[in-house]
């Protein structure tokens, strides 16, 4: 297990456009593993490569309750969106904060998996929100740019 440092809002790398992945290498596979480790450790539902300082078009998501449905998206492309959903969103690069953001209610994304096999996935609800949020990271955008109203403090939840 290898954790990488999560870049925080204000780090210029978060505002850059990421480059497509040309081919899978051991280095890329290690990066993906580390992205999952870093995301799960931080209790996130998604993480994009630029958030750990790597300007490649890769993000990972797991929106399951148990944290046992890892999904990796390489060179993703949003091919369809419809409807809207409005709700609170957060980001590991903007710790302790939340804001209301409107996203599509339904998305279709095409991407490549860790074997560089192309797949197409439909998402609704939280999955649709996560896909749009993470995809924005690949173009240097943070959700706070889309905030409706103030970016608020989240009360820390204690176990
Ligand atoms: Ni984020």
mmCIF file of N, CA, C and O and ligand atoms in Angstrom, residues 51 90-93 133-134 137, ligand 1:
data_model
loop_
_atom_site.group_PDB
_atom_site.id
_atom_site.type_symbol
_atom_site.label_atom_id
_atom_site.label_comp_id
_atom_site.label_asym_id
_atom_site.label_seq_id
_atom_site.Cartn_x
_atom_site.Cartn_y
_atom_site.Cartn_z
ATOM 1 N N UNK A 51 -4.791 15.222 -8.610
ATOM 2 C CA UNK A 51 -4.879 15.467 -7.165
ATOM 3 C C UNK A 51 -3.686 14.897 -6.413
ATOM 4 O O UNK A 51 -3.456 15.260 -5.258
ATOM 5 N N UNK A 90 -18.158 17.577 -2.128
ATOM 6 C CA UNK A 90 -16.894 17.875 -1.477
ATOM 7 C C UNK A 90 -15.763 17.334 -2.327
ATOM 8 O O UNK A 90 -15.999 16.698 -3.354
ATOM 9 N N UNK A 91 -14.531 17.589 -1.891
ATOM 10 C CA UNK A 91 -13.370 17.189 -2.672
ATOM 11 C C UNK A 91 -12.187 17.018 -1.733
ATOM 12 O O UNK A 91 -11.980 17.849 -0.846
ATOM 13 N N UNK A 92 -11.416 15.959 -1.933
ATOM 14 C CA UNK A 92 -10.259 15.722 -1.071
ATOM 15 C C UNK A 92 -9.222 16.833 -1.197
ATOM 16 O O UNK A 92 -8.397 17.011 -0.301
ATOM 17 N N UNK A 93 -9.280 17.593 -2.297
ATOM 18 C CA UNK A 93 -8.341 18.704 -2.482
ATOM 19 C C UNK A 93 -8.853 20.004 -1.864
ATOM 20 O O UNK A 93 -8.158 21.026 -1.909
ATOM 21 N N UNK A 133 -17.545 15.240 -11.513
ATOM 22 C CA UNK A 133 -16.593 15.917 -10.625
ATOM 23 C C UNK A 133 -15.152 15.521 -10.967
ATOM 24 O O UNK A 133 -14.279 16.388 -11.132
ATOM 25 N N UNK A 134 -14.931 14.213 -11.078
ATOM 26 C CA UNK A 134 -13.565 13.742 -11.343
ATOM 27 C C UNK A 134 -13.122 14.130 -12.745
ATOM 28 O O UNK A 134 -11.962 14.483 -12.965
ATOM 29 N N UNK A 137 -11.670 17.499 -12.900
ATOM 30 C CA UNK A 137 -10.287 17.604 -12.421
ATOM 31 C C UNK A 137 -9.290 17.456 -13.573
ATOM 32 O O UNK A 137 -8.219 18.065 -13.558
HETATM 33 NI NI1 LIG B 1 -12.318 16.444 -6.268
#
